[in-house]
Coordinates of C-alpha atoms and ligand atoms in Angstrom, one line a residue:
M3 CA -12.6 4.0 52.5
D4 CA -8.8 4.5 52.1
K5 CA -7.4 4.1 48.6
K6 CA -4.5 1.8 47.9
N7 CA -1.1 3.3 47.8
I8 CA -0.6 3.3 44.0
D9 CA 1.1 5.9 41.8
W10 CA -2.2 6.4 39.9
G11 CA -0.7 9.1 37.5
N12 CA 2.0 6.7 36.2
L13 CA 0.0 3.5 35.6
G14 CA 0.4 1.9 32.2
F15 CA -2.0 -0.8 30.8
A16 CA -0.8 -3.7 32.9
Y17 CA -2.2 -6.3 35.3
I18 CA -2.1 -5.5 39.0
K19 CA -3.6 -8.1 41.3
T20 CA -6.6 -6.6 43.2
D21 CA -8.3 -8.0 46.3
K22 CA -11.4 -9.8 45.0
R23 CA -12.7 -11.4 41.8
Y24 CA -16.0 -13.0 40.9
V25 CA -16.5 -16.6 39.8
S26 CA -19.5 -18.6 38.8
I27 CA -19.4 -22.2 37.5
W28 CA -21.6 -23.8 34.9
K29 CA -22.1 -27.5 35.5
D30 CA -25.0 -30.0 34.8
G31 CA -26.7 -27.4 32.6
A32 CA -26.9 -24.5 35.1
W33 CA -24.9 -21.6 36.6
D34 CA -24.2 -21.8 40.3
A35 CA -24.9 -18.8 42.6
G36 CA -21.5 -17.2 42.0
T37 CA -19.2 -15.8 44.6
L38 CA -16.3 -13.4 45.3
T39 CA -13.0 -15.0 46.0
E40 CA -9.5 -13.8 46.9
D41 CA -7.9 -16.6 44.9
A42 CA -6.6 -15.2 41.6
T43 CA -5.5 -18.6 40.3
I44 CA -7.3 -21.3 38.3
T45 CA -6.5 -25.0 38.4
M46 CA -7.6 -27.1 35.5
S47 CA -6.9 -30.3 33.6
E48 CA -4.1 -30.3 30.9
C49 CA -6.9 -31.3 28.6
A50 CA -9.3 -28.4 29.4
C51 CA -11.2 -27.3 26.3
V52 CA -9.9 -23.7 26.7
L53 CA -6.3 -24.9 26.5
Q54 CA -6.8 -27.3 23.6
Y55 CA -9.4 -25.5 21.5
A56 CA -9.3 -21.9 22.7
Q57 CA -13.0 -21.9 23.8
T58 CA -12.9 -18.6 25.6
V59 CA -14.6 -15.2 25.2
F60 CA -14.2 -12.0 27.1
E61 CA -15.2 -8.4 27.7
G62 CA -13.6 -5.2 28.8
L63 CA -15.2 -2.2 30.6
K64 CA -14.1 0.4 33.1
A65 CA -15.2 1.9 36.4
Y66 CA -14.6 5.6 36.9
T67 CA -14.7 8.0 39.8
T68 CA -16.9 10.9 38.9
E69 CA -16.2 14.6 39.6
D70 CA -18.6 14.4 42.6
G71 CA -16.9 11.2 44.0
R72 CA -19.3 8.5 42.9
I73 CA -18.1 5.3 41.3
V74 CA -19.8 4.4 38.0
T75 CA -19.5 2.0 35.1
F76 CA -20.3 2.8 31.5
R77 CA -23.1 0.9 29.6
P78 CA -22.4 -2.6 31.2
D79 CA -25.6 -3.9 29.7
L80 CA -24.0 -3.7 26.3
N81 CA -21.0 -5.7 27.5
A82 CA -23.4 -8.3 28.9
E83 CA -25.2 -8.4 25.5
R84 CA -22.0 -8.7 23.5
L85 CA -20.7 -11.5 25.8
A86 CA -23.9 -13.4 25.2
Q87 CA -23.3 -13.0 21.4
S88 CA -19.7 -14.1 21.7
A89 CA -20.7 -17.1 23.9
A90 CA -23.4 -18.2 21.5
R91 CA -21.0 -18.1 18.5
L92 CA -18.6 -20.5 20.3
E93 CA -21.4 -22.8 21.6
M94 CA -21.0 -21.7 25.2
P95 CA -23.8 -21.0 27.7
V96 CA -25.0 -17.4 28.2
F97 CA -24.4 -15.7 31.5
P98 CA -27.6 -13.8 32.2
Q99 CA -27.5 -10.0 31.7
E100 CA -28.9 -9.1 35.2
R101 CA -26.3 -11.4 36.8
F102 CA -23.5 -9.9 34.7
I103 CA -24.4 -6.4 35.9
E104 CA -24.7 -7.6 39.5
A105 CA -21.3 -9.4 39.2
V106 CA -19.7 -6.2 37.8
T107 CA -21.2 -4.3 40.7
E108 CA -19.9 -6.7 43.3
V109 CA -16.4 -6.7 41.9
V110 CA -16.1 -3.0 41.8
R111 CA -17.6 -2.6 45.2
A112 CA -15.2 -5.2 46.7
N113 CA -12.2 -3.4 45.1
A114 CA -13.3 0.2 45.6
A115 CA -9.9 1.0 47.1
F116 CA -8.4 0.2 43.6
V117 CA -10.7 2.6 41.7
P118 CA -8.4 5.5 40.7
P119 CA -9.4 8.9 42.1
Y120 CA -11.1 11.5 39.9
G121 CA -8.6 13.5 37.8
S122 CA -5.7 10.9 38.1
G123 CA -6.0 9.9 34.5
A124 CA -6.4 6.2 35.5
T125 CA -9.5 4.0 35.7
L126 CA -10.4 0.5 36.9
Y127 CA -10.4 -1.9 34.0
L128 CA -12.8 -4.9 34.4
R129 CA -12.2 -8.1 32.5
P130 CA -15.2 -10.4 32.4
F131 CA -14.4 -13.7 30.7
M132 CA -15.7 -17.2 30.3
F133 CA -14.1 -20.5 29.2
G134 CA -14.7 -24.2 28.8
I135 CA -12.8 -26.0 31.6
N136 CA -13.6 -29.7 31.4
E137 CA -11.5 -32.3 29.5
V138 CA -12.2 -32.4 25.8
I139 CA -10.0 -34.2 23.3
G140 CA -12.3 -34.8 20.3
V141 CA -13.2 -31.4 18.9
K142 CA -16.5 -30.4 20.7
P143 CA -17.6 -27.7 23.1
A144 CA -17.0 -28.1 26.8
T145 CA -19.8 -29.1 29.2
E146 CA -18.4 -27.2 32.2
Y147 CA -17.6 -23.5 32.2
Q148 CA -16.4 -20.7 34.4
F149 CA -17.5 -17.1 34.2
R150 CA -15.2 -14.7 36.0
I151 CA -14.5 -11.0 36.4
F152 CA -11.3 -9.6 37.7
C153 CA -10.2 -5.9 37.7
T154 CA -7.0 -4.0 37.5
P155 CA -6.3 -0.3 37.7
V156 CA -4.9 1.0 34.4
G157 CA -3.5 4.1 32.7
P158 CA -3.4 4.8 29.0
Y159 CA -3.4 1.8 26.6
F160 CA -0.7 3.4 24.4
K161 CA 2.4 4.8 26.0
G162 CA 2.4 8.6 25.7
G163 CA -1.4 8.9 26.4
A164 CA -2.9 11.4 24.1
K165 CA 0.1 11.6 21.7
P166 CA -0.7 10.5 18.2
I167 CA 0.5 7.0 17.3
T168 CA 1.7 5.5 14.1
L169 CA 0.2 2.4 12.4
R170 CA 1.2 0.2 9.6
V171 CA -1.0 -1.8 7.3
S172 CA -0.8 -5.5 8.1
D173 CA -0.5 -8.1 5.4
L174 CA -1.8 -10.7 7.8
D175 CA -5.5 -10.8 8.9
R176 CA -6.9 -11.0 12.4
A177 CA -10.3 -12.4 11.2
A178 CA -11.7 -14.4 8.3
P179 CA -14.6 -13.5 6.1
H180 CA -17.6 -15.0 7.9
G181 CA -15.3 -15.9 10.8
T182 CA -15.2 -14.6 14.4
G183 CA -14.0 -11.0 13.9
N184 CA -17.4 -9.7 15.2
I185 CA -17.1 -11.4 18.6
K186 CA -14.7 -11.0 21.4
A187 CA -13.0 -14.4 21.4
G188 CA -9.5 -14.9 22.6
L189 CA -8.6 -16.6 19.4
N190 CA -8.9 -13.3 17.4
Y191 CA -6.2 -11.8 19.6
A192 CA -3.9 -14.9 19.3
M193 CA -4.3 -14.4 15.5
S194 CA -3.0 -10.8 15.8
L195 CA 0.0 -11.5 18.0
H196 CA 2.6 -12.3 15.4
T197 CA 1.8 -9.3 13.1
L198 CA 1.6 -7.1 16.3
M199 CA 5.1 -8.0 17.3
E200 CA 6.4 -7.5 13.8
A201 CA 4.8 -4.1 13.8
H202 CA 6.4 -3.3 17.1
R203 CA 9.8 -4.6 15.9
A204 CA 9.5 -2.3 12.9
G205 CA 8.8 0.7 15.2
Y206 CA 5.0 1.0 14.8
D207 CA 2.5 1.2 17.6
E208 CA -0.3 -1.0 16.1
N209 CA -1.6 -2.6 12.9
M210 CA -4.4 -1.4 10.6
F211 CA -6.2 -4.5 9.4
L212 CA -7.9 -4.5 6.0
D213 CA -10.9 -6.6 5.2
P214 CA -9.8 -10.3 4.9
A215 CA -11.7 -10.9 1.6
T216 CA -10.3 -8.2 -0.6
H217 CA -7.7 -6.2 1.4
T218 CA -9.2 -2.9 0.1
K219 CA -11.3 -1.8 3.0
V220 CA -10.4 -0.5 6.5
E221 CA -11.4 -2.9 9.3
E222 CA -9.9 -2.1 12.7
T223 CA -6.8 -2.5 14.8
G224 CA -6.0 -5.4 17.1
G225 CA -8.0 -3.8 19.9
A226 CA -10.0 -0.8 18.7
N227 CA -12.3 0.5 15.9
F228 CA -11.4 3.4 13.6
L229 CA -12.9 6.9 13.5
F230 CA -12.1 9.3 10.7
V231 CA -13.0 12.9 10.2
T232 CA -13.3 14.4 6.7
K233 CA -11.9 17.8 5.8
D234 CA -15.5 19.2 6.0
G235 CA -15.9 17.9 9.6
K236 CA -18.0 14.7 9.0
V237 CA -17.3 11.7 11.1
V238 CA -16.8 8.4 9.2
T239 CA -16.5 5.0 10.7
P240 CA -16.1 1.6 9.0
K241 CA -19.0 -0.8 8.8
S242 CA -18.0 -4.4 8.4
N243 CA -19.3 -7.7 9.7
S244 CA -15.8 -8.9 10.6
I245 CA -15.0 -6.1 13.1
L246 CA -16.0 -6.0 16.8
P247 CA -19.1 -3.8 17.4
S248 CA -17.3 -1.4 19.7
I249 CA -19.4 0.0 22.5
T250 CA -17.2 3.1 22.5
R251 CA -17.7 3.6 18.8
R252 CA -21.5 3.1 19.0
S253 CA -21.5 5.7 21.9
L254 CA -19.4 8.1 20.0
V255 CA -21.6 8.0 16.9
Y256 CA -24.5 9.0 19.2
V257 CA -22.4 11.7 20.9
A258 CA -21.2 13.1 17.5
K259 CA -24.8 13.4 16.3
E260 CA -26.7 14.3 19.4
Y261 CA -24.2 16.3 21.5
L262 CA -22.0 17.8 18.8
G263 CA -24.4 18.1 15.9
L264 CA -22.0 16.4 13.5
E265 CA -22.9 14.4 10.5
V266 CA -21.8 10.7 10.8
E267 CA -21.4 8.1 8.1
E268 CA -21.2 4.4 9.1
R269 CA -20.2 2.7 5.9
E270 CA -17.5 0.7 4.1
V271 CA -14.3 2.8 4.0
F272 CA -11.8 2.0 1.2
F273 CA -8.2 2.3 2.1
E274 CA -7.8 4.5 -1.0
E275 CA -9.9 7.2 0.8
V276 CA -7.8 7.3 3.9
K277 CA -5.2 9.8 2.6
D278 CA -8.1 12.3 2.1
F279 CA -9.2 12.4 5.8
A280 CA -8.3 15.2 8.1
E281 CA -8.2 13.3 11.4
C282 CA -8.0 9.7 12.5
G283 CA -8.5 8.0 15.9
L284 CA -8.8 4.6 17.5
C285 CA -11.7 4.0 19.8
G286 CA -12.3 1.4 22.4
T287 CA -12.6 0.9 26.2
A288 CA -8.8 0.5 26.6
A289 CA -7.9 3.0 23.8
V290 CA -10.6 5.5 24.8
I291 CA -9.9 7.7 21.7
S292 CA -6.3 7.5 20.7
P293 CA -5.3 9.8 17.9
V294 CA -3.5 8.4 14.9
G295 CA -0.9 10.7 13.3
K296 CA 0.5 8.5 10.5
I297 CA -0.4 5.3 8.7
V298 CA 2.3 3.5 6.6
D299 CA 1.4 1.1 3.8
H300 CA 4.5 -0.7 2.6
G301 CA 6.7 2.4 2.8
K302 CA 4.0 4.8 1.5
E303 CA 3.1 7.3 4.3
I304 CA -0.2 8.9 5.0
C305 CA 0.3 11.8 7.4
F306 CA -2.9 13.3 8.7
P307 CA -3.0 17.1 8.8
S308 CA -3.7 16.9 12.6
G309 CA 0.0 16.0 12.9
M310 CA 2.1 14.0 15.5
E311 CA 1.8 16.4 18.4
K312 CA -1.8 16.5 19.4
M313 CA -5.3 15.3 18.7
G314 CA -7.2 16.9 15.8
P315 CA -10.0 19.3 16.9
T316 CA -13.0 17.0 16.1
I317 CA -11.4 14.0 17.8
Q318 CA -10.6 16.2 20.8
K319 CA -14.2 17.3 21.0
L320 CA -15.4 13.7 20.9
Y321 CA -12.9 12.7 23.5
D322 CA -13.8 15.6 25.8
T323 CA -17.6 14.8 25.5
L324 CA -17.3 11.1 26.0
T325 CA -14.9 11.3 29.0
G326 CA -17.1 14.2 30.3
I327 CA -20.1 11.8 30.3
Q328 CA -18.1 9.0 31.9
M329 CA -16.7 11.1 34.6
G330 CA -20.0 12.9 35.4
R331 CA -19.1 16.3 34.1
I332 CA -21.6 16.1 31.3
E333 CA -25.1 14.7 31.6
A334 CA -25.3 11.2 30.1
P335 CA -28.1 9.8 28.0
A336 CA -30.6 7.8 30.0
G337 CA -29.2 4.3 30.9
W338 CA -25.6 4.9 30.0
I339 CA -24.2 5.3 33.6
H340 CA -24.5 2.5 36.1
E341 CA -23.7 3.7 39.6
I342 CA -22.0 1.4 42.1
K343 CA -23.6 1.9 45.5
Ligands
PLP182 N1 -12.1 -3.8 18.5 C1 -11.4 -4.8 19.1 C2 -10.8 -5.9 18.3 C3 -11.4 -4.8 20.5 O1 -10.7 -5.7 21.2 C4 -12.0 -3.7 21.2 C5 -12.0 -3.7 22.7 O2 -12.9 -4.1 23.3 C6 -12.7 -2.8 20.5 C7 -12.7 -2.9 19.1 C8 -13.4 -1.7 21.2 O3 -14.6 -2.1 21.7 P1 -15.2 -1.4 23.0 O4 -15.4 0.0 22.6 O5 -16.5 -2.1 23.2 O6 -14.3 -1.6 24.1
COI183 C1 -10.8 -3.3 25.5 O1 -10.7 -2.2 25.0 O2 -11.5 -3.6 26.5 C2 -10.1 -4.5 24.9 O3 -10.4 -5.6 25.2 C3 -9.0 -4.2 24.0 C4 -7.7 -5.0 24.4 C5 -6.8 -4.9 23.3 C6 -7.1 -4.5 25.7

């Protein structure tokens, strides 16, 4: 199969239309058989539930070309599970896990020419999503839904790739206590847009959100969880029920313990402690592991000893091991790699 003529090494994190996408429709209480389509557009009523009341949830995962030329995805079962949790929280029907994995497989297979080659630094990002499409004007859940998956080849989420980024502490929250911070709902991202643009206008790459109840504990950024490394080499990651349970973070906790023999603490992390850490990184499907060099809290700077030029040594080891597993250079734990045949 010939690959598309794309400058793989210079891709950013942006949408490129690919050949095929998957769509399945929920109507009269059941999902239809689902199909691939070339039509990248959606036509809906002005009164569709998703437009009026933001009834939409989504996922993000990637397909990789391995060193030996296979195409694989990473733990798609966990995306299926998390989408089900997100859907249930917004009173949407669940798309069955086996069908989710089959749909991922079909989309990647149909767009194999868009899967970036091994070693290019790019990957194929898959965006499964689901939304209420019928007309709803009184506040209530839709009765008709679409589940879709499109894909787009992407490069690094943050410009500069592995260069450390700078965050500021946000005064605004992305989630409420007992709200929807722990699911992947579009509304959480809408909540983050204003403070994200303010951060950009002030010269920062992203926001660090603190817990919405007390503003004393570290939560996450708009699109990734935090990892810290203590001066004695322990990995620390915030635990909170208002952050997204990142699949990358859960995988890295396992990698840190089982592959690298590191001690890991998943616990509440007070902002007060952050200045004492040796390294900081953001982890997620899009972010992979992006090193953080500096965090600014209303003019007060926290500069990590790892600096602004490169990843700290422990974050680098985690990055190398995780990407090694994803690209087939390092043997994966059973069930982590789903090969597209
Ligand atoms: N936190 C938020 C708010 C996200 O949007 C994402 C991206 O999916 C993550 C964390 C990382 O999650 P994952 O590692 O499952 O991609
Ligand atoms: C992902 O990492 O898949 C996300 O959904 C994060 C988003 C900010 C692009």
